[in-house]
């Protein structure tokens, strides 16, 4: 009898705790869709699931806000103006945004969570940024730990940029063993020295990384990057 009573009490406690967790989650965790109004223009309105960062949400809807650090919060370039729905500014943003700018609604898109309906303002030039799927021409070692990645842009497209400009590369989720890397013999001894072939790169979610252009602007039809 005591054993049965103990099992019943334990089950009741688990059920009560589960109910409390579900109730708290329904209050604290946002679910469902939210609406993001952009520049007060109906044709730019976005309906999207809540929960992601604003930078990722905009990117998923074809709006690519500049972010040299790929969304890490360190470059301070993904500035947007939030009129409603952004919540309180975070400490990670204050190193890039002054108090005056914060009062005007300036925020870092990579640090703002999409939790509710929002009204934001973006510069018009952002809507001209494009996303391409490119063909890999080559990916050769130029130094022990530096690859020169050459990409061919789609036919008819051009990459107008100035010296020092950069692009963002979207890296899909993957799992790659360093042992599968094709390292030339002249650099292989250093890789063996540091026992690098034992490592595995595993990325569970798509990731953005920014790289400076290594080709000069008059080289048409290609993108060249030096990647460490």
Coordinates of N, CA and C in Angstrom, one line a residue:
X1 N 0.8 -1.2 0.0 CA 0.0 0.0 0.0 C 0.9 1.3 0.0
X2 N 1.9 1.2 0.8 CA 2.8 2.4 0.9 C 3.5 2.6 -0.4
X3 N 3.9 1.5 -1.1 CA 4.5 1.7 -2.4 C 3.6 2.3 -3.4
X4 N 2.3 1.9 -3.4 CA 1.3 2.4 -4.4 C 1.1 3.9 -4.1
X5 N 1.0 4.2 -2.8 CA 0.8 5.6 -2.4 C 2.0 6.5 -2.8
X6 N 3.2 6.0 -2.7 CA 4.4 6.7 -3.1 C 4.4 6.9 -4.6
X7 N 4.0 5.9 -5.4 CA 4.0 6.1 -6.8 C 2.9 7.1 -7.2
X8 N 1.8 7.1 -6.6 CA 0.7 8.0 -6.9 C 1.2 9.4 -6.6
X9 N 1.8 9.6 -5.4 CA 2.2 11.0 -5.0 C 3.3 11.5 -6.0
X10 N 4.2 10.6 -6.3 CA 5.3 11.0 -7.3 C 4.7 11.4 -8.6
X11 N 3.7 10.6 -9.1 CA 3.1 10.9 -10.4 C 2.4 12.3 -10.3
X12 N 1.7 12.5 -9.2 CA 1.0 13.8 -9.1 C 1.9 15.0 -9.1
X13 N 3.1 14.8 -8.4 CA 4.1 15.9 -8.3 C 4.6 16.2 -9.7
X14 N 4.9 15.1 -10.5 CA 5.4 15.3 -11.8 C 4.4 16.0 -12.7
X15 N 3.1 15.6 -12.6 CA 2.0 16.2 -13.4 C 1.9 17.7 -13.0
X16 N 1.9 18.0 -11.7 CA 1.8 19.4 -11.3 C 2.9 20.3 -11.8
X17 N 4.2 19.7 -11.7 CA 5.3 20.5 -12.2 C 5.3 20.6 -13.7
X18 N 4.8 19.6 -14.4 CA 4.7 19.7 -15.9 C 3.7 20.8 -16.3
X19 N 2.6 20.8 -15.5 CA 1.5 21.8 -15.8 C 2.1 23.2 -15.5
X20 N 2.9 23.4 -14.4 CA 3.4 24.7 -14.2 C 4.4 25.2 -15.3
X21 N 5.2 24.2 -15.7 CA 6.2 24.5 -16.8 C 5.4 24.9 -18.1
X22 N 4.4 24.2 -18.4 CA 3.6 24.5 -19.6 C 2.9 25.8 -19.5
X23 N 2.4 26.1 -18.3 CA 1.7 27.4 -18.1 C 2.7 28.6 -18.2
X24 N 3.9 28.4 -17.6 CA 4.9 29.4 -17.7 C 5.4 29.6 -19.1
X25 N 5.6 28.5 -19.8 CA 6.0 28.6 -21.2 C 5.0 29.4 -22.1
X26 N 3.7 29.1 -21.8 CA 2.7 29.8 -22.6 C 2.7 31.3 -22.4
X27 N 3.2 31.7 -21.2 CA 3.3 33.2 -20.9 C 4.6 33.8 -21.3
X28 N 5.7 33.0 -21.2 CA 7.0 33.6 -21.4 C 7.6 33.4 -22.8
X29 N 7.2 32.3 -23.5 CA 7.7 31.9 -24.8 C 6.7 32.3 -25.8
X30 N 7.1 33.1 -26.8 CA 6.2 33.6 -27.8 C 6.0 32.5 -28.9
X31 N 4.8 32.4 -29.3 CA 4.4 31.4 -30.3 C 3.5 32.0 -31.3
X32 N 3.3 31.4 -32.5 CA 2.5 32.0 -33.5 C 3.2 33.0 -34.4
X33 N 2.4 33.6 -35.3 CA 3.0 34.6 -36.2 C 2.9 36.0 -35.7
X34 N 3.9 36.8 -36.1 CA 3.8 38.3 -35.8 C 4.0 39.0 -37.1
X35 N 3.6 40.3 -37.1 CA 3.7 41.1 -38.3 C 4.8 42.2 -38.1
X36 N 5.7 42.3 -39.1 CA 6.7 43.3 -39.0 C 6.4 44.3 -40.1
X37 N 6.1 45.6 -39.8 CA 5.8 46.6 -40.7 C 7.1 47.4 -41.0
X38 N 7.5 47.5 -42.3 CA 8.7 48.1 -42.7 C 8.5 49.4 -43.4
X39 N 9.0 50.5 -42.9 CA 8.9 51.8 -43.6 C 7.5 52.3 -43.8
X40 N 6.6 51.8 -43.0 CA 5.1 52.1 -43.2 C 4.6 51.8 -44.6
X41 N 5.2 50.8 -45.3 CA 4.8 50.5 -46.6 C 4.1 49.1 -46.6
X42 N 2.9 49.0 -47.1 CA 2.1 47.7 -47.0 C 2.8 46.6 -47.8
X43 N 3.4 46.9 -48.9 CA 4.0 45.9 -49.7 C 5.3 45.3 -49.1
X44 N 5.8 46.0 -48.1 CA 7.0 45.5 -47.4 C 6.7 44.8 -46.1
X45 N 5.5 44.6 -45.8 CA 5.1 44.0 -44.5 C 5.4 42.5 -44.5
X46 N 5.9 42.0 -43.4 CA 6.3 40.6 -43.2 C 5.5 40.0 -42.2
X47 N 4.9 38.8 -42.5 CA 4.3 37.9 -41.5 C 5.2 36.7 -41.2
X48 N 5.6 36.5 -40.0 CA 6.7 35.5 -39.7 C 6.5 34.9 -38.4
X49 N 6.9 33.7 -38.2 CA 6.9 33.1 -36.8 C 7.7 33.8 -35.8
X50 N 7.3 33.9 -34.6 CA 8.1 34.6 -33.6 C 9.2 33.7 -33.1
X51 N 10.2 34.3 -32.4 CA 11.2 33.6 -31.8 C 12.6 33.8 -32.3
X52 N 12.8 34.2 -33.5 CA 14.1 34.3 -34.1 C 14.6 35.7 -33.9
X53 N 15.9 35.9 -34.2 CA 16.5 37.3 -34.2 C 16.0 38.0 -35.4
X54 N 15.9 39.4 -35.3 CA 15.4 40.2 -36.3 C 16.3 40.1 -37.6
X55 N 17.6 40.0 -37.4 CA 18.5 39.9 -38.5 C 18.2 38.6 -39.4
X56 N 18.0 37.5 -38.7 CA 17.7 36.3 -39.4 C 16.3 36.3 -40.0
X57 N 15.4 36.9 -39.3 CA 14.0 37.0 -39.8 C 14.0 37.8 -41.1
X58 N 14.7 38.9 -41.1 CA 14.7 39.7 -42.4 C 15.4 39.0 -43.5
X59 N 16.5 38.3 -43.2 CA 17.3 37.5 -44.2 C 16.4 36.4 -44.8
X60 N 15.6 35.8 -43.9 CA 14.8 34.7 -44.4 C 13.7 35.2 -45.4
X61 N 13.4 36.5 -45.3 CA 12.4 37.1 -46.1 C 13.0 37.9 -47.2
X62 N 14.3 37.7 -47.5 CA 15.0 38.3 -48.7 C 15.4 39.7 -48.4
X63 N 15.5 40.2 -47.1 CA 16.0 41.5 -46.8 C 17.3 41.3 -46.1
X64 N 18.4 41.7 -46.7 CA 19.8 41.4 -46.2 C 20.4 42.6 -45.6
X65 N 20.4 42.7 -44.3 CA 20.9 43.9 -43.5 C 22.4 43.6 -43.4
X66 N 23.2 44.6 -43.6 CA 24.7 44.5 -43.5 C 25.1 44.0 -42.1
X67 N 26.0 43.0 -42.1 CA 26.5 42.5 -40.8 C 27.8 41.8 -41.0
X68 N 28.9 42.6 -40.8 CA 30.2 42.1 -41.1 C 30.6 40.9 -40.2
X69 N 30.1 40.8 -39.0 CA 30.4 39.8 -38.1 C 29.5 38.6 -38.2
X70 N 28.5 38.6 -39.1 CA 27.6 37.5 -39.3 C 26.6 37.3 -38.3
X71 N 26.3 38.4 -37.5 CA 25.3 38.3 -36.5 C 25.8 38.0 -35.1
X72 N 27.1 38.2 -34.9 CA 27.7 38.0 -33.5 C 27.6 39.1 -32.6
X73 N 27.1 40.3 -33.1 CA 27.0 41.5 -32.2 C 28.3 42.2 -32.0
X74 N 29.3 42.0 -32.7 CA 30.6 42.6 -32.5 C 30.9 43.7 -33.5
X75 N 30.3 43.7 -34.6 CA 30.6 44.8 -35.6 C 29.8 46.0 -35.5
X76 N 28.6 45.9 -35.1 CA 27.7 47.0 -34.9 C 27.1 47.6 -36.2
X77 N 27.2 46.8 -37.3 CA 26.7 47.3 -38.6 C 25.3 47.1 -38.9
X78 N 24.7 46.1 -38.2 CA 23.3 45.8 -38.6 C 22.3 46.7 -37.9
X79 N 22.5 48.0 -38.0 CA 21.6 48.9 -37.3 C 20.3 49.1 -38.1
X80 N 19.2 49.1 -37.3 CA 17.9 49.4 -37.8 C 17.2 50.3 -36.8
X81 N 16.2 50.9 -37.2 CA 15.4 51.8 -36.4 C 14.1 51.1 -36.0
X82 N 13.8 50.9 -34.8 CA 12.6 50.2 -34.3 C 11.7 51.2 -33.6
X83 N 10.5 51.3 -34.2 CA 9.5 52.3 -33.7 C 8.6 51.6 -32.6
X84 N 8.3 50.4 -32.8 CA 7.5 49.6 -31.9 C 7.9 48.2 -31.8
X85 N 7.8 47.6 -30.7 CA 7.9 46.1 -30.5 C 9.3 45.6 -30.3
X86 N 10.3 46.4 -30.1 CA 11.7 45.9 -30.0 C 12.1 45.6 -28.6
X87 N 11.3 46.0 -27.6 CA 11.7 45.7 -26.2 C 12.8 46.6 -25.8
X88 N 13.4 46.3 -24.6 CA 14.5 47.2 -24.1 C 15.8 46.9 -24.8
X89 N 16.6 47.9 -24.9 CA 17.9 47.7 -25.5 C 18.8 46.8 -24.6
X90 N 19.6 46.0 -25.2 CA 20.5 45.1 -24.4 C 21.8 45.6 -24.2
X91 N 22.5 45.2 -23.1 CA 23.9 45.7 -22.8 C 24.8 45.4 -24.0
X92 N 24.6 44.3 -24.7 CA 25.5 44.0 -25.9 C 25.4 45.1 -27.0
X93 N 24.3 45.8 -27.0 CA 24.1 46.8 -28.0 C 24.7 48.2 -27.6
X94 N 24.9 48.4 -26.3 CA 25.2 49.7 -25.8 C 26.7 50.1 -26.2
X95 N 27.5 49.1 -26.5 CA 28.9 49.5 -26.9 C 29.0 50.0 -28.3
X96 N 27.9 49.9 -29.0 CA 27.8 50.4 -30.4 C 26.8 51.5 -30.6
X97 N 25.9 51.6 -29.7 CA 24.8 52.6 -29.9 C 24.8 53.6 -28.7
X98 N 24.8 54.9 -29.0 CA 24.8 55.9 -28.0 C 23.4 56.0 -27.4
X99 N 23.4 56.7 -26.2 CA 22.1 56.9 -25.5 C 21.1 57.7 -26.4
X100 N 21.7 58.7 -27.1 CA 20.8 59.5 -28.0 C 20.3 58.6 -29.1
X101 N 21.1 57.8 -29.7 CA 20.6 56.9 -30.8 C 19.6 55.9 -30.3
X102 N 19.8 55.4 -29.1 CA 18.9 54.5 -28.5 C 17.5 55.1 -28.3
X103 N 17.5 56.4 -27.9 CA 16.2 57.1 -27.7 C 15.5 57.2 -29.0
X104 N 16.2 57.3 -30.1 CA 15.6 57.4 -31.4 C 15.2 56.1 -32.0
X105 N 15.5 55.0 -31.3 CA 15.0 53.7 -31.7 C 16.1 52.8 -32.4
X106 N 17.3 53.3 -32.4 CA 18.4 52.6 -33.1 C 18.7 51.3 -32.3
X107 N 18.7 50.2 -33.0 CA 19.0 48.8 -32.4 C 19.9 48.0 -33.4
X108 N 20.5 47.0 -32.8 CA 21.3 46.0 -33.7 C 20.3 44.9 -34.0
X109 N 20.1 44.6 -35.3 CA 19.1 43.6 -35.7 C 19.5 42.2 -35.2
X110 N 20.8 42.0 -35.0 CA 21.2 40.6 -34.6 C 21.0 40.4 -33.1
X111 N 20.6 41.4 -32.4 CA 20.4 41.3 -30.9 C 19.0 41.4 -30.5
X112 N 18.1 41.8 -31.5 CA 16.7 42.0 -31.2 C 15.9 40.7 -31.5
X113 N 15.2 40.2 -30.5 CA 14.4 39.0 -30.7 C 13.0 39.4 -31.2
X114 N 12.5 38.7 -32.1 CA 11.2 38.9 -32.7 C 10.2 38.2 -31.8
X115 N 9.5 39.0 -30.9 CA 8.5 38.5 -30.0 C 7.1 38.9 -30.2
X116 N 6.9 40.1 -30.9 CA 5.6 40.7 -31.0 C 5.6 41.5 -32.3
X117 N 4.4 42.0 -32.6 CA 4.3 42.8 -33.8 C 5.3 44.0 -33.7
X118 N 5.9 44.3 -34.8 CA 7.0 45.4 -34.8 C 6.8 46.4 -35.9
X119 N 7.3 47.6 -35.7 CA 7.4 48.6 -36.8 C 8.8 49.0 -36.8
X120 N 9.4 48.9 -38.0 CA 10.8 49.2 -38.1 C 11.0 50.1 -39.4
X121 N 12.2 50.7 -39.4 CA 12.6 51.5 -40.6 C 14.0 51.0 -41.1
X122 N 14.1 50.9 -42.4 CA 15.3 50.4 -43.0 C 15.7 51.4 -44.1
X123 N 17.0 51.6 -44.4 CA 17.4 52.4 -45.5 C 16.9 51.8 -46.8
X124 N 16.5 52.5 -47.8 CA 16.0 52.0 -49.0 C 17.0 51.2 -49.8
X125 N 18.3 51.5 -49.6 CA 19.3 50.8 -50.4 C 19.5 49.3 -50.0
X126 N 19.0 49.0 -48.8 CA 19.0 47.6 -48.3 C 18.2 46.7 -49.3
X127 N 17.1 47.2 -49.8 CA 16.3 46.4 -50.6 C 16.9 46.0 -52.0
X128 N 18.0 46.6 -52.3 CA 18.7 46.2 -53.5 C 19.8 45.2 -53.3
X129 N 20.0 44.7 -52.1 CA 21.0 43.7 -51.8 C 20.5 42.3 -52.3
X130 N 21.3 41.6 -53.0 CA 20.9 40.3 -53.6 C 21.6 39.1 -52.9
X131 N 21.0 38.0 -53.1 CA 21.5 36.7 -52.6 C 21.6 35.8 -53.8
X132 N 22.8 35.2 -54.0 CA 23.1 34.3 -55.1 C 23.6 32.9 -54.6
X133 N 23.3 31.9 -55.4 CA 23.9 30.6 -55.3 C 25.0 30.6 -56.4
X134 N 26.3 30.5 -55.9 CA 27.4 30.6 -56.8 C 28.1 29.2 -57.0
X135 N 28.8 29.1 -58.1 CA 29.6 27.9 -58.4 C 31.0 28.0 -57.9
X136 N 31.5 27.0 -57.2 CA 32.9 27.0 -56.7 C 33.8 26.7 -57.9
X137 N 34.7 27.7 -58.2 CA 35.7 27.5 -59.3 C 36.9 26.8 -58.7
X138 N 37.4 27.2 -57.5 CA 38.5 26.6 -56.9 C 38.5 26.9 -55.4
X139 N 39.3 26.2 -54.6 CA 39.4 26.4 -53.2 C 40.8 25.9 -52.8
X140 N 41.8 26.7 -53.2 CA 43.2 26.2 -53.0 C 43.9 26.9 -51.8
X141 N 44.8 26.1 -51.2 CA 45.6 26.7 -50.1 C 46.6 27.7 -50.7
X142 N 46.7 28.9 -50.1 CA 47.6 29.9 -50.4 C 48.7 30.1 -49.3
X143 N 48.4 29.5 -48.1 CA 49.3 29.4 -47.0 C 48.8 28.3 -46.2
X144 N 49.6 28.0 -45.1 CA 49.3 26.8 -44.3 C 47.8 26.8 -43.8
X145 N 47.3 27.9 -43.4 CA 45.9 27.9 -42.9 C 45.0 28.9 -43.6
X146 N 45.4 29.2 -44.8 CA 44.6 30.2 -45.6 C 44.2 29.6 -47.0
X147 N 42.9 29.6 -47.2 CA 42.3 29.1 -48.5 C 41.9 30.3 -49.4
X148 N 42.2 30.2 -50.7 CA 41.7 31.2 -51.6 C 40.5 30.6 -52.3
X149 N 39.3 31.1 -51.9 CA 38.0 30.5 -52.5 C 37.6 31.4 -53.6
X150 N 37.4 30.8 -54.8 CA 36.9 31.5 -56.0 C 35.5 31.0 -56.3
X151 N 34.6 32.0 -56.5 CA 33.2 31.6 -56.8 C 32.9 32.3 -58.1
X152 N 32.0 31.6 -58.9 CA 31.5 32.2 -60.2 C 30.1 32.7 -59.9
X153 N 29.8 34.0 -60.1 CA 28.4 34.5 -59.9 C 27.6 34.1 -61.1
X154 N 26.2 34.0 -60.9 CA 25.3 33.6 -62.0 C 25.5 34.5 -63.2
X155 N 25.2 34.0 -64.4 CA 25.3 34.7 -65.6 C 24.5 36.0 -65.6
X156 N 25.0 37.0 -66.1 CA 24.3 38.3 -66.2 C 24.3 39.1 -64.9
X157 N 24.9 38.6 -63.8 CA 25.0 39.3 -62.6 C 26.4 39.9 -62.4
X158 N 26.4 41.0 -61.7 CA 27.7 41.7 -61.4 C 27.8 42.0 -59.9
X159 N 29.0 42.2 -59.5 CA 29.3 42.5 -58.0 C 29.9 43.8 -58.0
X160 N 29.1 44.9 -57.9 CA 29.7 46.3 -57.9 C 30.2 46.5 -56.4
X161 N 31.5 46.6 -56.2 CA 32.0 46.9 -54.9 C 33.3 47.7 -55.0
X162 N 33.6 48.4 -53.9 CA 34.9 49.1 -53.8 C 35.9 48.4 -53.0
X163 N 37.1 48.7 -53.1 CA 38.2 48.1 -52.3 C 37.9 48.1 -50.9
X164 N 38.0 47.0 -50.2 CA 37.6 46.9 -48.8 C 36.2 46.4 -48.5
X165 N 35.4 46.3 -49.6 CA 34.1 45.8 -49.5 C 34.1 44.3 -49.0
X166 N 32.9 43.9 -48.6 CA 32.8 42.5 -48.1 C 31.5 41.9 -48.5
X167 N 31.4 40.6 -48.4 CA 30.1 39.9 -48.7 C 29.9 39.0 -47.5
X168 N 28.6 38.5 -47.4 CA 28.3 37.5 -46.4 C 28.1 36.1 -47.1
X169 N 28.7 35.1 -46.5 CA 28.5 33.8 -47.0 C 27.6 33.0 -46.0
X170 N 26.6 32.3 -46.6 CA 25.8 31.5 -45.7 C 26.3 30.0 -45.8
X171 N 26.7 29.6 -44.6 CA 27.2 28.2 -44.4 C 26.0 27.3 -43.9
X172 N 25.7 26.3 -44.7 CA 24.6 25.4 -44.3 C 25.0 24.5 -43.1
X173 N 24.1 23.9 -42.5 CA 24.4 22.9 -41.4 C 25.2 21.8 -42.0
X174 N 26.2 21.3 -41.3 CA 27.1 20.2 -41.9 C 27.9 19.6 -40.8
X175 N 28.5 18.5 -41.1 CA 29.5 17.8 -40.3 C 30.6 17.3 -41.2
X176 N 31.8 17.8 -41.0 CA 32.9 17.6 -41.9 C 34.1 17.2 -41.1
X177 N 34.8 16.1 -41.4 CA 36.0 15.7 -40.7 C 37.2 16.4 -41.4
X178 N 38.1 17.0 -40.5 CA 39.3 17.6 -41.0 C 40.1 16.6 -41.8
X179 N 40.0 15.4 -41.5 CA 40.8 14.3 -42.2 C 40.4 14.3 -43.7
X180 N 39.2 14.8 -44.1 CA 38.7 14.8 -45.4 C 39.2 16.0 -46.2
X181 N 39.9 16.9 -45.6 CA 40.4 18.1 -46.3 C 41.5 17.8 -47.2
X182 N 41.5 18.4 -48.3 CA 42.6 18.2 -49.3 C 43.7 19.2 -49.1
X183 N 44.7 18.8 -48.3 CA 45.8 19.8 -48.0 C 47.0 19.4 -48.8
X184 N 47.6 20.4 -49.5 CA 48.8 20.1 -50.3 C 50.0 19.6 -49.5
X185 N 50.9 18.8 -50.1 CA 52.0 18.3 -49.3 C 52.9 19.3 -48.7
X186 N 53.0 20.5 -49.3 CA 53.9 21.5 -48.8 C 53.4 22.1 -47.5
X187 N 52.1 22.0 -47.2 CA 51.5 22.5 -45.9 C 51.1 21.4 -45.0
X188 N 51.1 20.2 -45.4 CA 50.6 19.0 -44.7 C 51.4 18.8 -43.4
X189 N 52.7 19.0 -43.4 CA 53.5 18.8 -42.2 C 53.1 19.6 -41.0
X190 N 52.7 20.9 -41.3 CA 52.2 21.8 -40.2 C 50.9 21.3 -39.6
X191 N 50.1 20.8 -40.5 CA 48.8 20.2 -40.0 C 49.0 19.0 -39.2
X192 N 50.0 18.2 -39.6 CA 50.4 17.0 -38.8 C 51.0 17.4 -37.5
X193 N 51.8 18.4 -37.5 CA 52.5 18.9 -36.3 C 51.5 19.3 -35.2
X194 N 50.4 19.9 -35.6 CA 49.4 20.4 -34.6 C 48.2 19.4 -34.5
X195 N 48.4 18.2 -35.1 CA 47.4 17.1 -35.0 C 46.0 17.6 -35.4
X196 N 45.9 18.4 -36.4 CA 44.6 19.0 -36.8 C 43.6 18.1 -37.5
X197 N 44.1 17.0 -38.0 CA 43.2 16.1 -38.8 C 42.3 15.3 -37.8
X198 N 42.5 15.4 -36.5 CA 41.7 14.7 -35.6 C 40.3 15.4 -35.3
X199 N 40.3 16.7 -35.8 CA 39.1 17.5 -35.4 C 37.9 17.3 -36.5
X200 N 36.7 17.6 -36.0 CA 35.5 17.5 -36.8 C 34.8 18.8 -36.7
X201 N 34.4 19.4 -37.8 CA 33.6 20.6 -37.8 C 32.1 20.2 -37.9
X202 N 31.4 20.6 -36.9 CA 29.9 20.3 -36.9 C 29.1 21.6 -36.7
X203 N 28.3 22.0 -37.6 CA 27.5 23.1 -37.5 C 26.0 22.7 -37.6
X204 N 25.2 22.9 -36.6 CA 23.9 22.3 -36.6 C 22.8 23.3 -37.2
X205 N 23.2 24.6 -37.3 CA 22.2 25.5 -37.9 C 23.0 26.4 -39.0
X206 N 22.3 26.8 -40.0 CA 22.9 27.7 -41.0 C 23.5 28.9 -40.3
X207 N 24.7 29.3 -40.8 CA 25.5 30.3 -40.1 C 26.0 31.3 -41.2
X208 N 26.0 32.6 -40.8 CA 26.5 33.7 -41.7 C 27.9 34.1 -41.3
X209 N 28.7 34.3 -42.3 CA 30.1 34.8 -42.0 C 30.4 35.8 -43.1
X210 N 31.1 36.9 -42.7 CA 31.4 37.9 -43.6 C 32.9 37.9 -43.9
X211 N 33.2 38.1 -45.2 CA 34.6 38.1 -45.7 C 34.8 39.3 -46.6
X212 N 36.0 39.9 -46.5 CA 36.4 41.0 -47.4 C 36.7 40.4 -48.8
X213 N 36.4 41.2 -49.8 CA 36.7 40.7 -51.2 C 38.2 40.8 -51.4
X214 N 38.7 39.7 -52.0 CA 40.2 39.6 -52.3 C 40.5 40.0 -53.8
X215 N 39.5 39.9 -54.7 CA 39.7 40.3 -56.0 C 39.5 41.8 -56.2
X216 N 40.0 42.4 -57.3 CA 39.9 43.8 -57.5 C 38.6 44.0 -58.3
X217 N 38.0 45.2 -58.1 CA 36.6 45.5 -58.7 C 36.5 45.2 -60.2
X218 N 37.5 45.3 -61.0 CA 37.4 45.1 -62.4 C 37.4 43.6 -62.8
X219 N 37.6 42.7 -61.9 CA 37.6 41.3 -62.2 C 36.1 40.9 -62.2
X220 N 35.5 40.8 -63.4 CA 34.1 40.6 -63.5 C 33.7 39.1 -63.4
X221 N 32.5 38.9 -62.9 CA 32.0 37.5 -62.9 C 32.5 36.6 -61.8
X222 N 33.4 37.0 -61.0 CA 33.9 36.2 -59.9 C 33.9 36.9 -58.6
X223 N 33.9 36.1 -57.5 CA 34.2 36.5 -56.2 C 35.4 35.8 -55.6
X224 N 36.3 36.5 -55.1 CA 37.5 35.8 -54.5 C 37.6 36.2 -53.1
X225 N 37.8 35.2 -52.2 CA 37.9 35.4 -50.8 C 39.1 34.6 -50.2
X226 N 39.8 35.2 -49.3 CA 40.8 34.6 -48.5 C 40.3 34.2 -47.2
X227 N 40.2 32.9 -46.9 CA 39.5 32.4 -45.7 C 40.5 31.6 -44.9
X228 N 40.6 32.0 -43.6 CA 41.5 31.3 -42.7 C 40.7 30.2 -42.0

